[in-house]
PDB file of C-alpha atoms in Angstrom:
ATOM      1  CA  GLN A1436      -6.700   6.795 -14.401  1.00 35.00           C
ATOM      2  CA  VAL A1437      -5.452   9.635 -12.417  1.00 37.00           C
ATOM      3  CA  LEU A1438      -1.848   9.119 -11.050  1.00 42.00           C
ATOM      4  CA  CYS A1439      -1.025  10.399  -7.664  1.00 44.00           C
ATOM      5  CA  CYS A1440       1.738  10.328  -5.033  1.00 44.00           C
ATOM      6  CA  LEU A1441       4.598  10.366  -7.712  1.00 38.00           C
ATOM      7  CA  SER A1442       6.857  12.680  -5.665  1.00 36.00           C
ATOM      8  CA  GLN A1443       6.204  10.597  -2.487  1.00 39.00           C
ATOM      9  CA  GLN A1444       6.945   7.430  -4.492  1.00 36.00           C
ATOM     10  CA  PHE A1445      10.444   8.664  -5.266  1.00 33.00           C
ATOM     11  CA  ALA A1446      11.068  10.125  -2.071  1.00 33.00           C
ATOM     12  CA  TYR A1447      10.011   6.956  -0.138  1.00 36.00           C
ATOM     13  CA  PHE A1448      12.227   4.880  -2.244  1.00 35.00           C
ATOM     14  CA  ALA A1449      15.059   7.025  -1.793  1.00 30.00           C
ATOM     15  CA  THR A1450      15.171   7.019   1.818  1.00 31.00           C
ATOM     16  CA  SER A1451      17.116   4.094   3.678  1.00 31.00           C
ATOM     17  CA  ALA A1452      15.652   1.908   6.359  1.00 35.00           C
ATOM     18  CA  GLY A1453      15.436   3.153   9.807  1.00 36.00           C
ATOM     19  CA  GLY A1454      14.978   1.209  13.113  1.00 36.00           C
ATOM     20  CA  SER A1455      11.628   0.133  12.452  1.00 38.00           C
ATOM     21  CA  GLY A1456       9.626  -1.247  15.638  1.00 38.00           C
ATOM     22  CA  SER A1457       8.258  -4.012  13.660  1.00 39.00           C
ATOM     23  CA  THR A1458      11.290  -5.767  12.475  1.00 40.00           C
ATOM     24  CA  ARG A1459      13.833  -7.601  14.900  1.00 40.00           C
ATOM     25  CA  GLY A1460      17.115  -8.362  13.082  1.00 44.00           C
ATOM     26  CA  ASN A1461      16.100 -10.084   9.820  1.00 55.00           C
ATOM     27  CA  MET A1462      12.530 -11.390  11.272  1.00 69.00           C
ATOM     28  CA  LEU A1463       9.584  -9.537   9.905  1.00 74.00           C
ATOM     29  CA  ARG A1464       6.252  -9.336  11.770  1.00 84.00           C
ATOM     30  CA  PHE A1465       3.478 -10.741   9.804  1.00 91.00           C
ATOM     31  CA  PRO A1466      -0.192 -10.106  11.020  1.00 93.00           C
ATOM     32  CA  GLU A1467      -2.391 -13.019  11.296  1.00 94.00           C
ATOM     33  CA  GLU A1468      -5.033 -11.031   9.053  1.00 96.00           C
ATOM     34  CA  ILE A1469      -4.438  -8.423   6.511  1.00 96.00           C
ATOM     35  CA  GLU A1470      -3.981  -5.133   8.489  1.00 96.00           C
ATOM     36  CA  TYR A1471      -5.175  -1.628   7.121  1.00 97.00           C
ATOM     37  CA  SER A1472      -3.800   1.502   8.707  1.00 96.00           C
ATOM     38  CA  ASP A1473      -5.856   4.719   9.556  1.00 96.00           C
ATOM     39  CA  LYS A1474      -6.148   6.952   6.474  1.00 95.00           C
ATOM     40  CA  TYR A1475      -4.238  10.384   6.617  1.00 95.00           C
ATOM     41  CA  ALA A1476      -4.046  13.058   4.139  1.00 95.00           C
ATOM     42  CA  ASP A1477      -2.088  15.999   2.888  1.00 94.00           C
ATOM     43  CA  SER A1478      -3.761  18.986   0.547  1.00 93.00           C
ATOM     44  CA  ARG A1479      -4.053  16.590  -2.396  1.00 94.00           C
ATOM     45  CA  ASN A1480      -4.104  12.973  -1.422  1.00 95.00           C
ATOM     46  CA  GLU A1481      -5.554  10.447   1.185  1.00 95.00           C
ATOM     47  CA  TYR A1482      -2.862   7.603   2.278  1.00 97.00           C
ATOM     48  CA  ARG A1483      -2.906   4.489   4.031  1.00 97.00           C
ATOM     49  CA  SER A1484      -0.759   1.362   4.206  1.00 96.00           C
ATOM     50  CA  VAL A1485      -1.734  -2.395   4.240  1.00 97.00           C
ATOM     51  CA  ILE A1486       0.303  -4.899   5.983  1.00 96.00           C
ATOM     52  CA  LEU A1487       0.091  -8.287   4.274  1.00 95.00           C
ATOM     53  CA  THR A1488       0.055 -11.782   6.035  1.00 95.00           C
ATOM     54  CA  GLU A1489       2.837 -14.030   5.267  1.00 94.00           C
ATOM     55  CA  ALA A1490       0.775 -16.100   2.815  1.00 95.00           C
ATOM     56  CA  VAL A1491      -0.522 -13.209   0.880  1.00 95.00           C
ATOM     57  CA  CYS A1492       3.115 -11.744   0.641  1.00 93.00           C
ATOM     58  CA  LEU A1493       4.207 -15.048  -0.789  1.00 93.00           C
ATOM     59  CA  LYS A1494       1.114 -14.897  -3.279  1.00 95.00           C
ATOM     60  CA  MET A1495       2.208 -11.415  -4.129  1.00 93.00           C
ATOM     61  CA  ARG A1496       5.910 -12.424  -4.795  1.00 91.00           C
ATOM     62  CA  MET A1497       4.573 -15.238  -6.970  1.00 92.00           C
ATOM     63  CA  LEU A1498       2.382 -12.753  -8.894  1.00 90.00           C
ATOM     64  CA  THR A1499       5.045 -10.337  -9.427  1.00 89.00           C
ATOM     65  CA  GLY A1500       7.814 -12.833 -10.263  1.00 88.00           C
ATOM     66  CA  GLY A1501       9.806 -11.424  -7.328  1.00 83.00           C
ATOM     67  CA  GLN A1502       9.914  -8.062  -8.771  1.00 84.00           C
ATOM     68  CA  GLY A1503       9.204  -5.296  -6.472  1.00 79.00           C
ATOM     69  CA  ARG A1504       6.802  -3.657  -8.934  1.00 91.00           C
ATOM     70  CA  LEU A1505       3.550  -1.688  -8.200  1.00 94.00           C
ATOM     71  CA  LEU A1506       0.408  -3.670  -8.228  1.00 95.00           C
ATOM     72  CA  THR A1507      -2.675  -2.862 -10.108  1.00 95.00           C
ATOM     73  CA  GLU A1508      -5.977  -2.508  -8.223  1.00 94.00           C
ATOM     74  CA  GLU A1509      -7.220  -5.873  -9.892  1.00 94.00           C
ATOM     75  CA  GLU A1510      -4.167  -7.640  -8.538  1.00 95.00           C
ATOM     76  CA  CYS A1511      -4.572  -6.224  -5.067  1.00 96.00           C
ATOM     77  CA  THR A1512      -8.191  -7.359  -5.046  1.00 95.00           C
ATOM     78  CA  LYS A1513      -6.956 -10.912  -6.155  1.00 94.00           C
ATOM     79  CA  LEU A1514      -4.662 -10.866  -3.077  1.00 95.00           C
ATOM     80  CA  GLY A1515      -7.405 -10.131  -0.640  1.00 96.00           C
ATOM     81  CA  VAL A1516      -6.881  -6.443  -0.028  1.00 97.00           C
ATOM     82  CA  GLN A1517     -10.256  -4.857   0.459  1.00 96.00           C
ATOM     83  CA  GLN A1518     -10.533  -1.219  -0.323  1.00 94.00           C
ATOM     84  CA  SER A1519     -13.045   1.094  -1.774  1.00 90.00           C
ATOM     85  CA  PRO A1520     -12.454   2.197  -5.437  1.00 88.00           C
ATOM     86  CA  GLY A1521      -9.604   4.688  -6.346  1.00 90.00           C
ATOM     87  CA  TRP A1522      -6.724   3.499  -4.014  1.00 95.00           C
ATOM     88  CA  GLN A1523      -3.686   3.105  -6.126  1.00 95.00           C
ATOM     89  CA  HIS A1524      -0.374   1.247  -4.846  1.00 96.00           C
ATOM     90  CA  TYR A1525       2.584   3.650  -4.989  1.00 95.00           C
ATOM     91  CA  GLY A1526       5.242   1.872  -3.050  1.00 94.00           C
ATOM     92  CA  SER A1527       6.213  -0.537  -0.319  1.00 88.00           C
ATOM     93  CA  HIS A1528       8.085  -0.094   2.789  1.00 82.00           C
ATOM     94  CA  ARG A1529      11.685  -0.794   1.753  1.00 79.00           C
ATOM     95  CA  PRO A1530      12.745  -2.965   4.532  1.00 85.00           C
ATOM     96  CA  GLU A1531       9.351  -4.598   5.001  1.00 88.00           C
ATOM     97  CA  PRO A1532       8.173  -5.624   1.457  1.00 88.00           C
ATOM     98  CA  HIS A1533       4.730  -6.923   2.891  1.00 92.00           C
ATOM     99  CA  ILE A1534       3.682  -3.349   3.884  1.00 95.00           C
ATOM    100  CA  LEU A1535       2.186  -1.883   0.913  1.00 96.00           C
ATOM    101  CA  LEU A1536       1.713   2.082   0.601  1.00 97.00           C
ATOM    102  CA  PHE A1537      -1.445   3.288  -1.159  1.00 97.00           C
ATOM    103  CA  CYS A1538      -2.822   6.802  -1.969  1.00 97.00           C
ATOM    104  CA  ARG A1539      -5.844   8.334  -3.767  1.00 94.00           C
ATOM    105  CA  PRO A1540      -6.536  12.003  -4.926  1.00 94.00           C
ATOM    106  CA  LEU A1541      -8.881  13.925  -2.479  1.00 91.00           C
ATOM    107  CA  SER A1542     -10.965  14.588  -5.572  1.00 86.00           C
ATOM    108  CA  VAL A1543     -11.937  10.906  -5.566  1.00 79.00           C
ATOM    109  CA  VAL A1544     -12.735  11.009  -1.991  1.00 72.00           C
ATOM    110  CA  ARG A1545     -14.940  14.186  -2.255  1.00 70.00           C
ATOM    111  CA  ARG A1546     -16.788  12.579  -5.402  1.00 70.00           C
ATOM    112  CA  ARG A1547     -17.889   9.699  -3.266  1.00 63.00           C
ATOM    113  CA  LEU A1548     -19.345  11.891  -0.389  1.00 60.00           C
ATOM    114  CA  PRO A1549     -23.023  12.531  -0.571  1.00 61.00           C
ATOM    115  CA  PRO A1550     -24.056  16.122  -1.073  1.00 59.00           C
TER     116      PRO A1550
END
């Protein structure tokens, strides 16, 4: 399995929380259904974020034992996160743990495109 986004992972976790528009004090904004961001890319990887519902976030905490660890593709599927193959969970938005960050190498995307 190809690992991507290692430098982004460490850089992301090193940043402190800024004033996010989706938090109010200690209140987190949970969507009614799992939300998927638009995809964006750099020269090597494609990225997206996934916002979990409150119920799915609680399932994730139970699955991980409250540890902020990365999820496998199988665990994401069990939680109801629906994505095409190849997406890797590389981090979470620190002040909002229900926002999961995913990436996949552009080489995976190119292999999936018809010639």
